[in-house]
XYZ file of C-alpha atoms in Angstrom:
378
model
C 103.064 134.226 93.066
C 99.748 132.357 93.095
C 99.705 129.206 95.188
C 98.844 126.065 93.252
C 95.194 125.324 94.076
C 95.053 121.576 93.483
C 96.511 118.926 95.809
C 97.338 115.257 95.197
C 99.613 112.761 96.900
C 98.987 114.254 100.344
C 96.052 115.056 102.592
C 93.394 117.266 101.045
C 92.429 119.740 103.748
C 90.468 122.976 104.037
C 89.498 124.277 100.570
C 91.347 121.410 98.859
C 88.755 118.973 100.187
C 85.578 118.664 98.132
C 82.153 117.028 98.465
C 81.725 114.015 100.805
C 79.199 116.006 102.868
C 77.092 112.930 103.570
C 80.105 110.804 104.452
C 81.470 113.502 106.776
C 78.090 113.791 108.488
C 77.968 110.031 109.047
C 81.586 109.816 110.170
C 81.414 112.717 112.632
C 78.177 111.305 114.045
C 79.779 107.878 114.444
C 82.810 109.360 116.185
C 80.637 111.377 118.577
C 78.581 108.297 119.430
C 81.644 106.008 119.512
C 80.390 103.765 116.721
C 83.040 101.529 115.151
C 83.439 102.417 111.474
C 85.095 100.656 108.549
C 85.783 102.644 105.380
C 86.226 100.685 102.159
C 87.049 102.075 98.726
C 89.681 101.665 96.002
C 93.122 103.213 96.428
C 93.565 106.978 96.292
C 89.903 107.759 96.707
C 90.531 110.029 99.677
C 89.809 107.818 102.703
C 92.601 109.351 104.779
C 91.567 112.888 103.824
C 87.963 112.079 104.717
C 88.945 110.837 108.177
C 91.209 113.860 108.705
C 88.373 116.205 107.728
C 85.974 114.583 110.197
C 88.606 114.816 112.937
C 89.255 118.466 112.083
C 85.571 119.262 112.599
C 85.361 117.432 115.929
C 88.481 118.040 117.981
C 88.133 121.790 118.447
C 84.535 121.442 119.631
C 85.053 118.619 122.128
C 88.271 118.603 124.222
C 87.175 115.384 125.936
C 87.286 113.542 122.608
C 90.787 112.285 121.863
C 91.928 111.062 118.466
C 94.629 108.443 118.074
C 96.057 107.941 114.560
C 98.004 104.796 113.727
C 99.456 103.881 110.335
C 100.249 100.194 109.848
C 102.139 100.789 106.589
C 105.425 99.542 108.055
C 103.877 97.263 110.678
C 104.343 93.637 109.686
C 104.246 91.686 112.958
C 101.929 91.326 115.934
C 104.697 92.555 118.228
C 105.158 95.758 116.213
C 101.405 96.297 116.290
C 101.246 96.203 120.088
C 104.157 98.604 120.444
C 102.705 101.043 117.887
C 99.292 100.912 119.568
C 100.744 101.597 123.010
C 102.941 104.462 121.768
C 100.183 106.261 119.893
C 97.571 105.846 122.630
C 99.977 107.342 125.164
C 100.817 110.235 122.833
C 97.198 111.043 122.041
C 96.075 111.088 125.682
C 98.836 113.314 127.040
C 100.162 116.735 126.090
C 103.535 116.416 127.836
C 106.084 113.636 127.975
C 105.825 113.622 131.760
C 102.126 112.812 131.421
C 102.902 109.989 128.997
C 105.418 108.572 131.455
C 102.879 108.703 134.287
C 100.233 106.982 132.158
C 102.695 104.269 131.124
C 103.716 103.626 134.706
C 100.091 103.569 135.863
C 98.546 101.381 133.193
C 101.423 99.348 131.779
C 103.683 98.796 134.793
C 102.628 95.133 135.286
C 103.630 94.330 131.732
C 106.449 96.651 130.729
C 109.460 96.967 133.035
C 111.156 99.825 131.215
C 109.733 102.815 129.354
C 112.200 105.319 127.884
C 111.339 108.856 126.788
C 113.312 111.477 124.881
C 111.809 114.676 126.346
C 112.090 117.067 123.431
C 109.896 118.236 120.578
C 110.654 115.009 118.746
C 109.899 112.883 121.791
C 109.924 109.173 121.188
C 108.772 106.381 123.455
C 110.514 103.033 123.572
C 109.548 99.971 125.584
C 111.881 97.466 127.149
C 109.991 94.234 126.691
C 110.586 90.900 125.055
C 108.197 89.373 122.552
C 107.909 86.128 124.497
C 106.702 88.064 127.520
C 104.371 90.311 125.549
C 102.587 87.635 123.552
C 101.650 85.731 126.709
C 99.431 88.546 127.869
C 98.904 91.587 125.613
C 95.641 92.493 127.366
C 97.047 95.618 129.038
C 97.979 97.114 125.674
C 94.781 96.090 123.877
C 92.744 97.623 126.702
C 95.058 100.581 127.321
C 92.924 103.175 125.515
C 89.767 102.040 127.296
C 91.473 102.092 130.702
C 92.898 105.594 130.225
C 89.643 106.968 128.813
C 87.544 105.526 131.618
C 89.923 106.709 134.348
C 90.147 110.273 132.993
C 86.595 110.845 131.768
C 87.623 110.839 128.112
C 86.258 109.392 124.905
C 88.640 108.217 122.227
C 88.590 107.397 118.527
C 91.411 105.172 117.313
C 91.912 105.514 113.556
C 94.003 102.765 111.993
C 95.178 103.178 108.402
C 96.389 100.240 106.274
C 94.500 97.912 108.589
C 94.568 95.151 105.968
C 98.206 94.530 106.945
C 97.013 92.506 109.953
C 96.021 89.813 107.451
C 99.737 89.241 106.800
C 100.651 88.584 110.435
C 101.475 85.078 111.602
C 98.198 83.308 112.387
C 96.151 86.363 111.330
C 92.707 84.955 112.126
C 93.681 84.185 115.724
C 95.113 87.691 116.052
C 91.927 89.273 114.671
C 89.862 87.203 117.120
C 92.016 88.550 119.929
C 91.532 92.159 118.790
C 87.785 91.823 118.458
C 87.346 90.061 121.798
C 88.851 93.134 123.483
C 87.648 95.976 121.297
C 83.997 94.943 121.190
C 83.810 95.402 124.963
C 85.134 98.960 124.969
C 82.598 101.601 125.976
C 84.767 104.738 125.931
C 86.682 103.983 122.730
C 85.659 103.332 119.128
C 87.700 102.288 116.131
C 87.858 103.623 112.589
C 89.565 101.060 110.366
C 90.516 101.614 106.730
C 93.269 100.983 104.238
C 94.437 101.009 100.624
C 93.684 97.413 99.585
C 89.961 97.117 99.060
C 89.829 93.400 98.256
C 91.725 92.525 101.457
C 89.513 94.757 103.587
C 86.434 93.126 102.115
C 87.819 89.741 103.119
C 88.435 90.966 106.680
C 85.147 92.812 107.232
C 82.564 91.446 104.765
C 83.298 87.729 105.065
C 80.865 86.121 107.534
C 83.509 83.602 108.623
C 86.011 86.267 109.717
C 86.293 87.688 113.273
C 85.668 91.302 112.249
C 82.441 90.541 110.382
C 79.791 93.056 111.502
C 82.294 94.775 113.772
C 80.871 98.186 112.945
C 79.344 100.504 110.372
C 80.616 99.686 106.884
C 81.065 102.759 104.680
C 81.593 102.068 100.986
C 82.845 105.269 99.362
C 81.378 106.133 95.997
C 82.948 108.311 93.322
C 82.571 112.051 93.654
C 80.107 113.190 90.993
C 81.155 115.018 87.828
C 79.043 118.005 88.849
C 80.888 118.360 92.150
C 84.252 118.106 90.426
C 83.249 120.688 87.837
C 82.169 123.133 90.541
C 85.380 122.460 92.480
C 87.663 122.991 89.472
C 85.879 126.140 88.271
C 85.957 127.658 91.766
C 89.662 126.967 92.271
C 90.558 128.462 88.903
C 88.455 131.507 89.735
C 90.027 131.863 93.200
C 93.454 132.210 91.590
C 92.430 134.676 88.891
C 92.117 132.174 86.057
C 89.091 131.068 84.057
C 87.827 127.671 83.010
C 84.420 126.916 81.554
C 82.163 124.035 82.545
C 83.022 122.163 79.335
C 86.759 122.052 80.080
C 86.207 121.303 83.785
C 83.961 118.406 82.771
C 86.668 117.154 80.394
C 89.207 117.065 83.236
C 86.842 115.028 85.417
C 85.992 112.710 82.503
C 89.602 112.041 81.457
C 90.413 111.215 85.085
C 87.262 109.115 85.426
C 86.309 111.158 88.536
C 89.244 109.564 90.365
C 90.114 112.029 93.206
C 93.896 111.688 92.914
C 93.945 112.032 89.131
C 91.317 114.785 88.941
C 93.446 116.888 91.282
C 96.648 116.037 89.394
C 95.201 116.722 85.945
C 93.524 119.911 87.168
C 96.869 121.065 88.567
C 98.694 120.359 85.307
C 95.949 122.161 83.390
C 96.067 125.128 85.769
C 99.844 125.426 85.395
C 99.490 125.603 81.603
C 96.737 128.216 81.737
C 97.747 131.884 81.655
C 94.286 133.433 81.780
C 91.604 131.240 80.215
C 91.715 127.469 79.830
C 90.635 125.748 76.635
C 90.221 122.158 75.451
C 93.674 122.050 73.857
C 95.309 122.885 77.188
C 93.413 120.111 78.976
C 94.302 117.634 76.239
C 97.977 118.587 76.372
C 98.026 118.249 80.160
C 96.417 114.806 79.924
C 98.850 113.586 77.261
C 101.784 114.813 79.350
C 100.448 113.057 82.441
C 100.060 109.785 80.560
C 103.562 110.143 79.151
C 105.015 110.832 82.600
C 103.458 107.664 83.967
C 104.278 105.468 80.969
C 107.502 104.043 82.433
C 105.631 102.966 85.572
C 102.918 101.415 83.414
C 105.487 99.575 81.307
C 107.048 98.091 84.441
C 103.652 96.905 85.675
C 102.654 95.490 82.298
C 105.897 93.534 81.893
C 105.023 91.535 85.018
C 101.691 90.366 83.570
C 101.203 87.047 81.796
C 99.935 86.692 78.250
C 96.540 85.519 79.498
C 96.285 88.379 81.998
C 97.008 90.874 79.234
C 94.404 89.168 77.062
C 91.887 89.463 79.881
C 92.590 93.205 80.279
C 92.271 93.713 76.538
C 88.890 91.975 76.591
C 87.730 94.209 79.444
C 88.847 97.312 77.551
C 86.953 96.061 74.508
C 83.797 95.881 76.692
C 83.411 92.139 76.215
C 80.461 91.035 78.358
C 80.882 87.249 78.242
C 84.495 86.656 79.198
C 83.982 82.907 79.511
C 82.286 82.523 76.136
C 84.178 80.293 73.710
C 84.523 83.075 71.143
C 86.032 85.413 73.771
C 88.367 82.732 75.132
C 89.675 82.074 71.637
C 89.905 85.711 70.520
C 91.911 86.857 73.548
C 93.841 83.641 74.206
C 92.392 83.159 77.685
C 92.560 79.380 77.823
C 89.646 77.703 79.599
C 86.658 79.288 81.333
C 88.111 78.129 84.655
C 91.279 80.016 83.848
C 89.266 83.241 83.506
C 88.314 83.085 87.188
C 91.931 82.571 88.199
C 93.068 85.477 86.029
C 90.419 87.760 87.506
C 91.384 86.835 91.067
C 95.073 87.440 90.353
C 94.363 90.888 88.891
C 92.085 91.724 91.814
C 94.821 90.734 94.252
C 97.283 92.981 92.444
C 94.723 95.812 92.543
C 94.788 96.295 88.790
C 91.048 95.715 88.478
C 88.072 96.003 90.786
C 84.438 94.924 90.732
C 81.748 97.612 90.851
C 78.120 96.496 90.620
C 79.226 93.203 89.006
C 81.227 95.133 86.412
C 84.995 94.814 86.016
C 86.726 98.206 86.128
C 90.319 99.393 86.226
C 91.460 100.833 89.527
C 93.788 103.211 87.691
C 91.949 105.061 84.884
C 95.157 106.502 83.444
C 96.643 103.027 83.193
C 93.490 101.863 81.429
C 93.830 104.744 78.933
C 97.522 103.957 78.368
C 96.820 100.263 77.783
C 94.019 100.912 75.346
C 95.535 103.755 73.339
C 99.276 103.113 73.518
C 99.975 99.490 74.430
C 97.148 97.706 72.636
C 96.396 100.640 70.276
C 92.774 99.625 70.092
């Protein structure tokens, strides 16, 4: 049985990863030179896969370069952040639990009175420490990676996914100041920070009043080009003994608006429906099925929107250029011009829309299609 050649909803590795040659070159160079890097793009554009690809290219060639991966998805407090950071740094700098224990005792003994290990293949580290004690002096944990790297002649890259979650901590600005005051002094460690909420990351890293402003190299991911997607789709069909022409491959990329997650998903659905040679009808059927499958999710999202927010989205779909013009306000029931700004900010915060080159776009192209053709029936 042929393996399905298109991947979505998990890391795209090896042949499932496409394009991003320039970004990979920049990222691997930054990691080698220990340059702090911030990656910003809309959701599901492949940031995590990009970082994983860069790591894949580096680790086998340089055993002195250690990679520490931390996901803040379920981290909601400063205390949890410190514990997660300490655990992952210890794991990434030791190959055996005995080594982790020795490192903990050496570098964290003044702060943490009890470290517990479960020495098996699913080894977990737990720390016996109270929050009141930890928050008085978290320096040992914030400088742990630097201390271990310097002592052992290592270099380390700490990759933190969903970094925007730190903005939800109690007193987030003070916490970010604390992080930067430590991390900017590190000479053997660099940080790669990214996440799934573009507008929040922009506030953290692109706002001149915030502590992490100009912390490192800002990488703004662009869409993968149609040409690259067409080549990718054609090659993967060919590799599995099926045929698709450039016209149909281009249609897949176009219907998915070059969105990495949806291109892969639509290509997979098209591939599954193709026995030998793909045609336009197969692509169209796959797209209609995908939209139908997601319709319940879209209905749930849409039911939470206000009348004015729906009017705003309808105006965007109609390509209205002057959203604050009196004729537009009246036609789409948007209220006042001041209300338009509030609506836009609310939809940005909910990640329904985004701003690209001063143009309002939908973050989810399939949702945009569903709204236009099924909900509004424009």
